Amino acid sequence: MWSVSTAAPLRTAIIVVAAGSGTRLGRGAPKAFVGLDEHTILRHCLRGVFDAEPAQVIVVAPEERVGTALADAHEAAGPRRELVTVVAGGATRQASVAAGLSRVWADIEVVLVHDAARALTPGDAIDRVADAVRRTGHGVVPTLPVVDTIKRVAADTITGVVDRSELAAAQTPQGFRRDVLVAAYERAHTEFTDDAALVADAGHEIDSVAGSPLAFKITTPADLDRARALVSADPLPSVRPAAPATRVGVGTDVHAFGGGGKLWLAGVAWPGEPALSGHSDGDAVAHAIVDAVLGAAGLGDIGTHFGTDRPEFAGAHADAFLAETARILSRAGWRVENVAVQVQAVRPKFAPRRGAAERALTDALGAPVSVSATTTDGLGFTGRGEGVQAIAVALVARA
Ligand code: CTP
Ligand code: MG
């Protein structure tokens, strides 16, 4: 398993602030927990975070969403889940960042602060910020050039033009040396527009690196529409729970006495006993096992694989059915762990040949088969001796 201690020492933490209420989005739920598809804004944001170089990840969530945030973060983290911390936020973004800062591990040197609302920020945009902080020791803000012409207005009147070349739009994550950010937060007693402004106010230099057009902040319903359109074109790989390693299946079969020839049941011949009728040799025990095994592996049933289109099985005995069933399973990546089958019949008397039947079935299937037998107290078609019923349970495992 991936382990922090065997990788390069972790020197970076990323605080993902997700504790806002999303008033401007107006969805009635905290913004980070609004869905872009079946996944939340926060979950999408964490894809970029975990695509970036490994870092401690601190998610700051509304108090009542800490559990949901933890589930999202663990799902996004996969094998890196030990890097995740979730903490309750505060009344302002600045208070939420401070809550996150209080949980940064002791040996972290660089801290990035990221808005969950910038849900589609790619991992490389995050790495660019961390690398620049490490290289320069300065605060770092990702920016995009401003493309619109910017005017100064007073009420309805244009009062001037601002030179666009002097402007840039700031994004997150913004990155800082840990000691610088902690000290700046300790001395900050007013609200700043962003972390870079707070750190600059403490007298530190702030640099700019290239931001990403995908790192736009989801603020208004139009932003949400844009993010949803982008996500539907490039969905998160769907996160399915791991398929269980073992599965069970059940099968039953019934055949009436009345066939020609001799009786074949549970993989052995029974001289002197009346035969069962049916396609193939009427071996209800073998057929119940085939259904149980195929059903356990989710591979259909006896009719799916041994229908009339396979005439070679028309007169076949248990050994052919069970060997082919084992091959079908193996091709699909499964193996049989064991099968238990019960025969309900007044005849033949099973006890004397139970061992022989178990050996024959076990050899044919290549997995342990146990056989038990019962009469049904004279009741029903088995009790009247009209036929035989078998019920099988199979356990299969990933090969
Ligand atoms: N944020 C936070 N704690 C707060 C306020 C904001 O963690 N008390 C986070 C938001 O969750 C968001 C980021 O800061 O990821 C940027 O804030 P903003 O876009 O303003 O989000 P909201 O405050 O949720 O939205 P609004 O201002 O429309 O209510
Ligand atoms: Mg806000």
GROMACS .gro file of C-alpha atoms and ligand atoms in nm:
model
  429
    1MET     CA    1   0.000   0.000   0.000
    2TRP     CA    2   0.108   0.358  -0.070
    3SER     CA    3   0.271   0.496   0.239
    4VAL     CA    4   0.372   0.849   0.332
    5SER     CA    5   0.691   0.734   0.498
    6THR     CA    6   0.834   0.562   0.189
    7ALA     CA    7   0.763   0.852  -0.048
    8ALA     CA    8   0.958   1.179  -0.065
    9PRO     CA    9   0.900   1.373   0.257
   10LEU     CA   10   0.575   1.565   0.239
   11ARG     CA   11   0.648   1.931   0.267
   12THR     CA   12   0.326   2.077   0.135
   13ALA     CA   13  -0.024   2.107   0.276
   14ILE     CA   14  -0.327   2.226   0.084
   15ILE     CA   15  -0.618   2.377   0.272
   16VAL     CA   16  -0.939   2.344   0.070
   17VAL     CA   17  -1.194   2.589   0.205
   18ALA     CA   18  -1.546   2.456   0.155
   19ALA     CA   19  -1.733   2.607   0.450
   20GLY     CA   20  -1.913   2.890   0.268
   21SER     CA   21  -2.288   2.905   0.236
   22GLY     CA   22  -2.308   2.982  -0.137
   23THR     CA   23  -2.552   3.273  -0.102
   24ARG     CA   24  -2.494   3.401  -0.455
   25LEU     CA   25  -2.544   3.055  -0.603
   26GLY     CA   26  -2.876   3.035  -0.419
   27ARG     CA   27  -2.911   2.658  -0.414
   28GLY     CA   28  -3.020   2.632  -0.053
   29ALA     CA   29  -2.721   2.411   0.027
   30PRO     CA   30  -2.361   2.498   0.110
   31LYS     CA   31  -2.200   2.562  -0.229
   32ALA     CA   32  -1.925   2.300  -0.208
   33PHE     CA   33  -2.194   2.032  -0.159
   34VAL     CA   34  -2.397   2.122  -0.468
   35GLY     CA   35  -2.367   1.855  -0.740
   36LEU     CA   36  -2.193   1.909  -1.073
   37ASP     CA   37  -2.309   1.563  -1.180
   38GLU     CA   38  -2.357   1.286  -0.927
   39HIS     CA   39  -2.049   1.427  -0.753
   40THR     CA   40  -2.027   1.746  -0.551
   41ILE     CA   41  -1.827   2.059  -0.627
   42LEU     CA   42  -1.595   1.957  -0.343
   43ARG     CA   43  -1.545   1.606  -0.482
   44HIS     CA   44  -1.453   1.750  -0.822
   45CYS     CA   45  -1.215   1.999  -0.665
   46LEU     CA   46  -1.044   1.713  -0.481
   47ARG     CA   47  -0.976   1.533  -0.807
   48GLY     CA   48  -0.737   1.814  -0.903
   49VAL     CA   49  -0.593   1.819  -0.552
   50PHE     CA   50  -0.512   1.448  -0.562
   51ASP     CA   51  -0.381   1.473  -0.919
   52ALA     CA   52  -0.121   1.718  -0.788
   53GLU     CA   53   0.198   1.618  -0.605
   54PRO     CA   54   0.117   1.442  -0.275
   55ALA     CA   55   0.039   1.687   0.003
   56GLN     CA   56  -0.144   1.692   0.334
   57VAL     CA   57  -0.505   1.776   0.241
   58ILE     CA   58  -0.714   1.971   0.491
   59VAL     CA   59  -1.078   2.019   0.394
   60VAL     CA   60  -1.260   2.293   0.583
   61ALA     CA   61  -1.634   2.220   0.580
   62PRO     CA   62  -1.947   2.357   0.746
   63GLU     CA   63  -1.987   2.196   1.089
   64GLU     CA   64  -2.288   1.988   0.979
   65ARG     CA   65  -2.112   1.867   0.661
   66VAL     CA   66  -1.790   1.739   0.814
   67GLY     CA   67  -1.902   1.374   0.771
   68THR     CA   68  -1.999   1.421   0.405
   69ALA     CA   69  -1.675   1.607   0.335
   70LEU     CA   70  -1.476   1.324   0.490
   71ALA     CA   71  -1.655   1.069   0.269
   72ASP     CA   72  -1.587   1.280  -0.043
   73ALA     CA   73  -1.225   1.327   0.057
   74HIS     CA   74  -1.166   0.960   0.128
   75GLU     CA   75  -1.320   0.864  -0.203
   76ALA     CA   76  -1.103   1.115  -0.389
   77ALA     CA   77  -0.791   1.017  -0.194
   78GLY     CA   78  -0.808   0.645  -0.269
   79PRO     CA   79  -0.494   0.492  -0.121
   80ARG     CA   80  -0.377   0.832   0.003
   81ARG     CA   81  -0.657   0.865   0.258
   82GLU     CA   82  -0.417   0.903   0.550
   83LEU     CA   83  -0.327   1.245   0.406
   84VAL     CA   84  -0.681   1.374   0.468
   85THR     CA   85  -0.798   1.592   0.758
   86VAL     CA   86  -1.145   1.749   0.774
   87VAL     CA   87  -1.218   2.037   1.010
   88ALA     CA   88  -1.518   2.264   1.072
   89GLY     CA   89  -1.492   2.616   0.930
   90GLY     CA   90  -1.580   2.962   1.056
   91ALA     CA   91  -1.816   3.249   0.979
   92THR     CA   92  -1.584   3.407   0.720
   93ARG     CA   93  -1.346   3.261   0.464
   94GLN     CA   94  -1.057   3.400   0.667
   95ALA     CA   95  -1.182   3.222   0.980
   96SER     CA   96  -1.215   2.901   0.778
   97VAL     CA   97  -0.856   2.928   0.653
   98ALA     CA   98  -0.742   2.987   1.013
   99ALA     CA   99  -0.926   2.670   1.120
  100GLY     CA  100  -0.747   2.478   0.847
  101LEU     CA  101  -0.409   2.627   0.939
  102SER     CA  102  -0.446   2.501   1.295
  103ARG     CA  103  -0.438   2.143   1.160
  104VAL     CA  104  -0.126   2.164   0.942
  105TRP     CA  105   0.123   1.893   1.037
  106ALA     CA  106   0.441   2.000   1.215
  107ASP     CA  107   0.687   1.922   0.934
  108ILE     CA  108   0.499   2.104   0.656
  109GLU     CA  109   0.694   2.392   0.499
  110VAL     CA  110   0.464   2.521   0.226
  111VAL     CA  111   0.089   2.582   0.260
  112LEU     CA  112  -0.150   2.634  -0.030
  113VAL     CA  113  -0.498   2.774   0.026
  114HIS     CA  114  -0.757   2.672  -0.231
  115ASP     CA  115  -1.126   2.749  -0.285
  116ALA     CA  116  -1.340   2.436  -0.319
  117ALA     CA  117  -1.556   2.654  -0.543
  118ARG     CA  118  -1.278   2.642  -0.808
  119ALA     CA  119  -1.392   2.287  -0.869
  120LEU     CA  120  -1.220   2.220  -1.200
  121THR     CA  121  -0.870   2.344  -1.115
  122PRO     CA  122  -0.627   2.094  -1.267
  123GLY     CA  123  -0.347   1.931  -1.070
  124ASP     CA  124  -0.072   2.094  -1.274
  125ALA     CA  125  -0.204   2.442  -1.189
  126ILE     CA  126  -0.172   2.347  -0.821
  127ASP     CA  127   0.182   2.214  -0.870
  128ARG     CA  128   0.289   2.537  -1.045
  129VAL     CA  129   0.205   2.735  -0.733
  130ALA     CA  130   0.376   2.495  -0.490
  131ASP     CA  131   0.689   2.481  -0.707
  132ALA     CA  132   0.712   2.861  -0.727
  133VAL     CA  133   0.681   2.902  -0.350
  134ARG     CA  134   0.950   2.644  -0.296
  135ARG     CA  135   1.178   2.807  -0.554
  136THR     CA  136   1.139   3.168  -0.440
  137GLY     CA  137   1.012   3.158  -0.081
  138HIS     CA  138   0.765   3.426  -0.187
  139GLY     CA  139   0.389   3.418  -0.170
  140VAL     CA  140   0.247   3.302  -0.504
  141VAL     CA  141  -0.085   3.382  -0.671
  142PRO     CA  142  -0.200   3.217  -0.994
  143THR     CA  143  -0.344   3.477  -1.228
  144LEU     CA  144  -0.501   3.513  -1.568
  145PRO     CA  145  -0.470   3.820  -1.788
  146VAL     CA  146  -0.778   4.038  -1.795
  147VAL     CA  147  -0.929   4.023  -2.144
  148ASP     CA  148  -1.210   4.274  -2.111
  149THR     CA  149  -1.146   4.645  -2.129
  150ILE     CA  150  -1.191   4.775  -1.776
  151LYS     CA  151  -1.364   5.107  -1.712
  152ARG     CA  152  -1.390   5.313  -1.400
  153VAL     CA  153  -1.751   5.402  -1.328
  154ALA     CA  154  -1.933   5.629  -1.086
  155ALA     CA  155  -2.305   5.560  -1.084
  156ASP     CA  156  -2.393   5.547  -1.456
  157THR     CA  157  -2.099   5.750  -1.580
  158ILE     CA  158  -1.768   5.620  -1.715
  159THR     CA  159  -1.500   5.818  -1.539
  160GLY     CA  160  -1.190   5.659  -1.685
  161VAL     CA  161  -1.015   5.358  -1.838
  162VAL     CA  162  -0.783   5.129  -1.646
  163ASP     CA  163  -0.479   5.002  -1.835
  164ARG     CA  164  -0.554   4.632  -1.880
  165SER     CA  165  -0.185   4.538  -1.901
  166GLU     CA  166  -0.148   4.634  -1.536
  167LEU     CA  167  -0.426   4.402  -1.427
  168ALA     CA  168  -0.461   4.031  -1.363
  169ALA     CA  169  -0.743   3.817  -1.226
  170ALA     CA  170  -0.637   3.627  -0.914
  171GLN     CA  171  -0.723   3.261  -0.859
  172THR     CA  172  -0.640   2.994  -0.606
  173PRO     CA  173  -0.457   2.799  -0.477
  174GLN     CA  174  -0.240   3.074  -0.338
  175GLY     CA  175   0.079   2.944  -0.182
  176PHE     CA  176   0.302   3.063   0.100
  177ARG     CA  177   0.583   2.958   0.325
  178ARG     CA  178   0.411   2.804   0.624
  179ASP     CA  179   0.582   3.026   0.883
  180VAL     CA  180   0.498   3.339   0.685
  181LEU     CA  181   0.130   3.246   0.646
  182VAL     CA  182   0.088   3.149   1.012
  183ALA     CA  183   0.249   3.474   1.133
  184ALA     CA  184   0.043   3.684   0.891
  185TYR     CA  185  -0.280   3.518   1.009
  186GLU     CA  186  -0.184   3.578   1.372
  187ARG     CA  187  -0.149   3.952   1.315
  188ALA     CA  188  -0.454   3.992   1.088
  189HIS     CA  189  -0.740   4.160   1.272
  190THR     CA  190  -0.941   4.278   0.974
  191GLU     CA  191  -1.088   4.094   0.677
  192PHE     CA  192  -0.872   4.083   0.365
  193THR     CA  193  -0.995   4.009   0.013
  194ASP     CA  194  -0.770   3.707  -0.017
  195ASP     CA  195  -0.476   3.535   0.149
  196ALA     CA  196  -0.222   3.713  -0.070
  197ALA     CA  197  -0.354   4.052   0.042
  198LEU     CA  198  -0.331   3.941   0.405
  199VAL     CA  199   0.029   3.822   0.361
  200ALA     CA  200   0.127   4.129   0.156
  201ASP     CA  201  -0.008   4.347   0.439
  202ALA     CA  202   0.240   4.173   0.670
  203GLY     CA  203   0.519   4.298   0.439
  204HIS     CA  204   0.590   3.993   0.226
  205GLU     CA  205   0.656   3.976  -0.143
  206ILE     CA  206   0.394   3.812  -0.364
  207ASP     CA  207   0.465   3.672  -0.711
  208SER     CA  208   0.233   3.567  -0.989
  209VAL     CA  209   0.236   3.244  -1.190
  210ALA     CA  210   0.011   3.140  -1.477
  211GLY     CA  211  -0.334   3.038  -1.359
  212SER     CA  212  -0.575   2.813  -1.548
  213PRO     CA  213  -0.895   2.900  -1.734
  214LEU     CA  214  -1.045   2.590  -1.569
  215ALA     CA  215  -0.979   2.733  -1.223
  216PHE     CA  216  -1.270   2.979  -1.247
  217LYS     CA  217  -1.473   3.014  -0.929
  218ILE     CA  218  -1.830   2.887  -0.925
  219THR     CA  219  -2.011   3.187  -0.779
  220THR     CA  220  -2.333   3.241  -0.975
  221PRO     CA  221  -2.584   3.006  -1.141
  222ALA     CA  222  -2.420   3.084  -1.479
  223ASP     CA  223  -2.086   2.961  -1.341
  224LEU     CA  224  -2.257   2.643  -1.224
  225ASP     CA  225  -2.400   2.584  -1.572
  226ARG     CA  226  -2.057   2.633  -1.726
  227ALA     CA  227  -1.895   2.389  -1.481
  228ARG     CA  228  -2.168   2.131  -1.538
  229ALA     CA  229  -2.123   2.152  -1.915
  230LEU     CA  230  -1.749   2.101  -1.881
  231VAL     CA  231  -1.797   1.807  -1.645
  232SER     CA  232  -2.046   1.633  -1.872
  233ALA     CA  233  -1.782   1.644  -2.147
  234ASP     CA  234  -1.513   1.505  -1.913
  235PRO     CA  235  -1.677   1.315  -1.628
  236LEU     CA  236  -1.499   1.193  -1.319
  237PRO     CA  237  -1.409   0.832  -1.364
  238SER     CA  238  -1.702   0.668  -1.188
  239VAL     CA  239  -1.597   0.545  -0.852
  240ARG     CA  240  -1.745   0.203  -0.801
  241PRO     CA  241  -1.702   0.015  -0.479
  242ALA     CA  242  -1.454  -0.266  -0.533
  243ALA     CA  243  -1.629  -0.579  -0.654
  244PRO     CA  244  -1.660  -0.827  -0.369
  245ALA     CA  245  -1.398  -1.100  -0.374
  246THR     CA  246  -1.650  -1.380  -0.315
  247ARG     CA  247  -2.010  -1.438  -0.419
  248VAL     CA  248  -2.273  -1.703  -0.357
  249GLY     CA  249  -2.529  -1.857  -0.589
  250VAL     CA  250  -2.820  -2.098  -0.563
  251GLY     CA  251  -2.959  -2.349  -0.811
  252THR     CA  252  -3.239  -2.605  -0.810
  253ASP     CA  253  -3.345  -2.871  -1.054
  254VAL     CA  254  -3.619  -3.132  -1.077
  255HIS     CA  255  -3.648  -3.437  -1.299
  256ALA     CA  256  -3.925  -3.698  -1.313
  257PHE     CA  257  -3.861  -4.069  -1.325
  258GLY     CA  258  -3.951  -4.222  -1.657
  259GLY     CA  259  -3.651  -4.187  -1.887
  260GLY     CA  260  -3.497  -4.470  -2.081
  261GLY     CA  261  -3.170  -4.643  -1.986
  262LYS     CA  262  -3.018  -4.637  -1.644
  263LEU     CA  263  -3.022  -4.379  -1.371
  264TRP     CA  264  -2.745  -4.118  -1.360
  265LEU     CA  265  -2.758  -3.897  -1.054
  266ALA     CA  266  -2.496  -3.689  -0.874
  267GLY     CA  267  -2.236  -3.786  -1.130
  268VAL     CA  268  -2.259  -4.163  -1.080
  269ALA     CA  269  -2.459  -4.446  -1.239
  270TRP     CA  270  -2.713  -4.632  -1.022
  271PRO     CA  271  -2.763  -4.981  -1.170
  272GLY     CA  272  -3.108  -5.127  -1.108
  273GLU     CA  273  -3.268  -4.786  -1.037
  274PRO     CA  274  -3.528  -4.625  -1.267
  275ALA     CA  275  -3.389  -4.354  -1.494
  276LEU     CA  276  -3.487  -3.988  -1.482
  277SER     CA  277  -3.623  -3.817  -1.790
  278GLY     CA  278  -3.501  -3.492  -1.939
  279HIS     CA  279  -3.257  -3.326  -2.173
  280SER     CA  280  -2.916  -3.494  -2.125
  281ASP     CA  281  -2.920  -3.764  -1.856
  282GLY     CA  282  -3.166  -3.589  -1.622
  283ASP     CA  283  -2.902  -3.554  -1.348
  284ALA     CA  284  -3.085  -3.296  -1.133
  285VAL     CA  285  -2.792  -3.277  -0.891
  286ALA     CA  286  -2.542  -3.179  -1.160
  287HIS     CA  287  -2.781  -2.931  -1.318
  288ALA     CA  288  -2.856  -2.763  -0.985
  289ILE     CA  289  -2.479  -2.727  -0.928
  290VAL     CA  290  -2.430  -2.569  -1.272
  291ASP     CA  291  -2.702  -2.310  -1.201
  292ALA     CA  292  -2.562  -2.231  -0.856
  293VAL     CA  293  -2.209  -2.184  -0.984
  294LEU     CA  294  -2.302  -1.978  -1.290
  295GLY     CA  295  -2.543  -1.769  -1.083
  296ALA     CA  296  -2.278  -1.698  -0.819
  297ALA     CA  297  -2.044  -1.564  -1.085
  298GLY     CA  298  -2.324  -1.366  -1.250
  299LEU     CA  299  -2.281  -1.566  -1.572
  300GLY     CA  300  -2.640  -1.663  -1.640
  301ASP     CA  301  -2.768  -2.018  -1.598
  302ILE     CA  302  -2.761  -2.362  -1.752
  303GLY     CA  303  -2.985  -2.255  -2.039
  304THR     CA  304  -2.747  -1.971  -2.126
  305HIS     CA  305  -2.454  -2.205  -2.186
  306PHE     CA  306  -2.593  -2.552  -2.251
  307GLY     CA  307  -2.900  -2.487  -2.467
  308THR     CA  308  -3.011  -2.684  -2.771
  309ASP     CA  309  -2.744  -2.504  -2.974
  310ARG     CA  310  -2.489  -2.731  -2.803
  311PRO     CA  311  -2.600  -3.079  -2.916
  312GLU     CA  312  -2.279  -3.230  -2.776
  313PHE     CA  313  -2.439  -3.196  -2.428
  314ALA     CA  314  -2.764  -3.373  -2.527
  315GLY     CA  315  -2.669  -3.707  -2.371
  316ALA     CA  316  -2.387  -3.576  -2.155
  317HIS     CA  317  -2.326  -3.672  -1.794
  318ALA     CA  318  -2.230  -3.457  -1.497
  319ASP     CA  319  -1.857  -3.470  -1.569
  320ALA     CA  320  -1.898  -3.289  -1.903
  321PHE     CA  321  -2.135  -3.024  -1.763
  322LEU     CA  322  -1.928  -2.951  -1.457
  323ALA     CA  323  -1.593  -2.941  -1.637
  324GLU     CA  324  -1.732  -2.699  -1.894
  325THR     CA  325  -1.889  -2.486  -1.618
  326ALA     CA  326  -1.550  -2.463  -1.445
  327ARG     CA  327  -1.393  -2.352  -1.776
  328ILE     CA  328  -1.662  -2.084  -1.828
  329LEU     CA  329  -1.591  -1.950  -1.479
  330SER     CA  330  -1.220  -1.952  -1.524
  331ARG     CA  331  -1.244  -1.758  -1.852
  332ALA     CA  332  -1.448  -1.495  -1.665
  333GLY     CA  333  -1.187  -1.467  -1.386
  334TRP     CA  334  -1.363  -1.673  -1.119
  335ARG     CA  335  -1.297  -2.003  -0.947
  336VAL     CA  336  -1.532  -2.222  -0.744
  337GLU     CA  337  -1.455  -2.234  -0.372
  338ASN     CA  338  -1.709  -2.503  -0.282
  339VAL     CA  339  -2.056  -2.633  -0.349
  340ALA     CA  340  -2.307  -2.793  -0.114
  341VAL     CA  341  -2.596  -2.977  -0.273
  342GLN     CA  342  -2.897  -3.147  -0.120
  343VAL     CA  343  -3.095  -3.419  -0.294
  344GLN     CA  344  -3.460  -3.471  -0.204
  345ALA     CA  345  -3.572  -3.818  -0.309
  346VAL     CA  346  -3.709  -4.144  -0.168
  347ARG     CA  347  -3.492  -4.337  -0.408
  348PRO     CA  348  -3.213  -4.410  -0.478
  349LYS     CA  349  -3.080  -4.455  -0.123
  350PHE     CA  350  -2.791  -4.212  -0.109
  351ALA     CA  351  -2.607  -4.304   0.210
  352PRO     CA  352  -2.409  -4.600   0.073
  353ARG     CA  353  -2.280  -4.408  -0.232
  354ARG     CA  354  -2.256  -4.056  -0.097
  355GLY     CA  355  -1.874  -4.067  -0.092
  356ALA     CA  356  -1.857  -4.190  -0.451
  357ALA     CA  357  -2.097  -3.915  -0.564
  358GLU     CA  358  -1.896  -3.645  -0.386
  359ARG     CA  359  -1.571  -3.769  -0.544
  360ALA     CA  360  -1.721  -3.779  -0.894
  361LEU     CA  361  -1.869  -3.428  -0.867
  362THR     CA  362  -1.556  -3.287  -0.702
  363ASP     CA  363  -1.330  -3.430  -0.971
  364ALA     CA  364  -1.550  -3.298  -1.251
  365LEU     CA  365  -1.584  -2.945  -1.109
  366GLY     CA  366  -1.230  -2.916  -0.972
  367ALA     CA  367  -1.366  -2.788  -0.638
  368PRO     CA  368  -1.508  -2.954  -0.326
  369VAL     CA  369  -1.870  -3.066  -0.363
  370SER     CA  370  -2.054  -3.204  -0.063
  371VAL     CA  371  -2.378  -3.396  -0.105
  372SER     CA  372  -2.653  -3.450   0.148
  373ALA     CA  373  -2.981  -3.632   0.093
  374THR     CA  374  -3.321  -3.626   0.254
  375THR     CA  375  -3.664  -3.773   0.204
  376THR     CA  376  -3.962  -3.545   0.239
  377ASP     CA  377  -4.174  -3.745   0.479
  378GLY     CA  378  -4.391  -3.885   0.201
  379LEU     CA  379  -4.499  -3.538   0.097
  380GLY     CA  380  -4.499  -3.385  -0.249
  381PHE     CA  381  -4.371  -3.533  -0.574
  382THR     CA  382  -4.044  -3.640  -0.416
  383GLY     CA  383  -4.227  -3.803  -0.128
  384ARG     CA  384  -4.448  -3.993  -0.373
  385GLY     CA  385  -4.140  -4.112  -0.561
  386GLU     CA  386  -4.235  -3.938  -0.885
  387GLY     CA  387  -3.906  -3.756  -0.923
  388VAL     CA  388  -3.597  -3.605  -0.770
  389GLN     CA  389  -3.520  -3.250  -0.662
  390ALA     CA  390  -3.178  -3.104  -0.594
  391ILE     CA  391  -3.085  -2.770  -0.435
  392ALA     CA  392  -2.727  -2.644  -0.462
  393VAL     CA  393  -2.543  -2.350  -0.309
  394ALA     CA  394  -2.209  -2.240  -0.455
  395LEU     CA  395  -1.940  -2.003  -0.334
  396VAL     CA  396  -1.712  -1.854  -0.600
  397ALA     CA  397  -1.410  -1.628  -0.563
  398ARG     CA  398  -1.207  -1.407  -0.795
  399ALA     CA  399  -0.943  -1.625  -0.955
  400CTP     N1  400  -1.558   2.975   0.241
  400CTP     C1  401  -1.534   2.912   0.363
  400CTP     N2  402  -1.587   2.962   0.477
  400CTP     C2  403  -1.661   3.073   0.476
  400CTP     C3  404  -1.686   3.139   0.354
  400CTP     C4  405  -1.633   3.089   0.238
  400CTP     O1  406  -1.468   2.809   0.365
  400CTP     N3  407  -1.711   3.118   0.590
  400CTP     C5  408  -1.506   2.915   0.118
  400CTP     C6  409  -1.618   2.877   0.023
  400CTP     O2  410  -1.669   2.748   0.057
  400CTP     C7  411  -1.552   2.880  -0.112
  400CTP     C8  412  -1.440   2.981  -0.096
  400CTP     O3  413  -1.431   3.008   0.044
  400CTP     O4  414  -1.498   2.755  -0.152
  400CTP     C9  415  -1.466   3.105  -0.176
  400CTP     O5  416  -1.578   3.176  -0.122
  400CTP     P1  417  -1.709   3.215  -0.203
  400CTP     O6  418  -1.694   3.184  -0.345
  400CTP     O7  419  -1.747   3.351  -0.160
  400CTP     O8  420  -1.814   3.108  -0.147
  400CTP     P2  421  -1.936   3.129  -0.051
  400CTP     O9  422  -1.899   3.219   0.060
  400CTP    O10  423  -1.984   2.993  -0.016
  400CTP    O11  424  -2.041   3.197  -0.150
  400CTP     P3  425  -2.124   3.332  -0.125
  400CTP    O12  426  -2.023   3.437  -0.098
  400CTP    O13  427  -2.200   3.349  -0.252
  400CTP    O14  428  -2.212   3.303  -0.007
  401MG      MG  429  -1.839   3.429   0.017
   0.00000   0.00000   0.00000
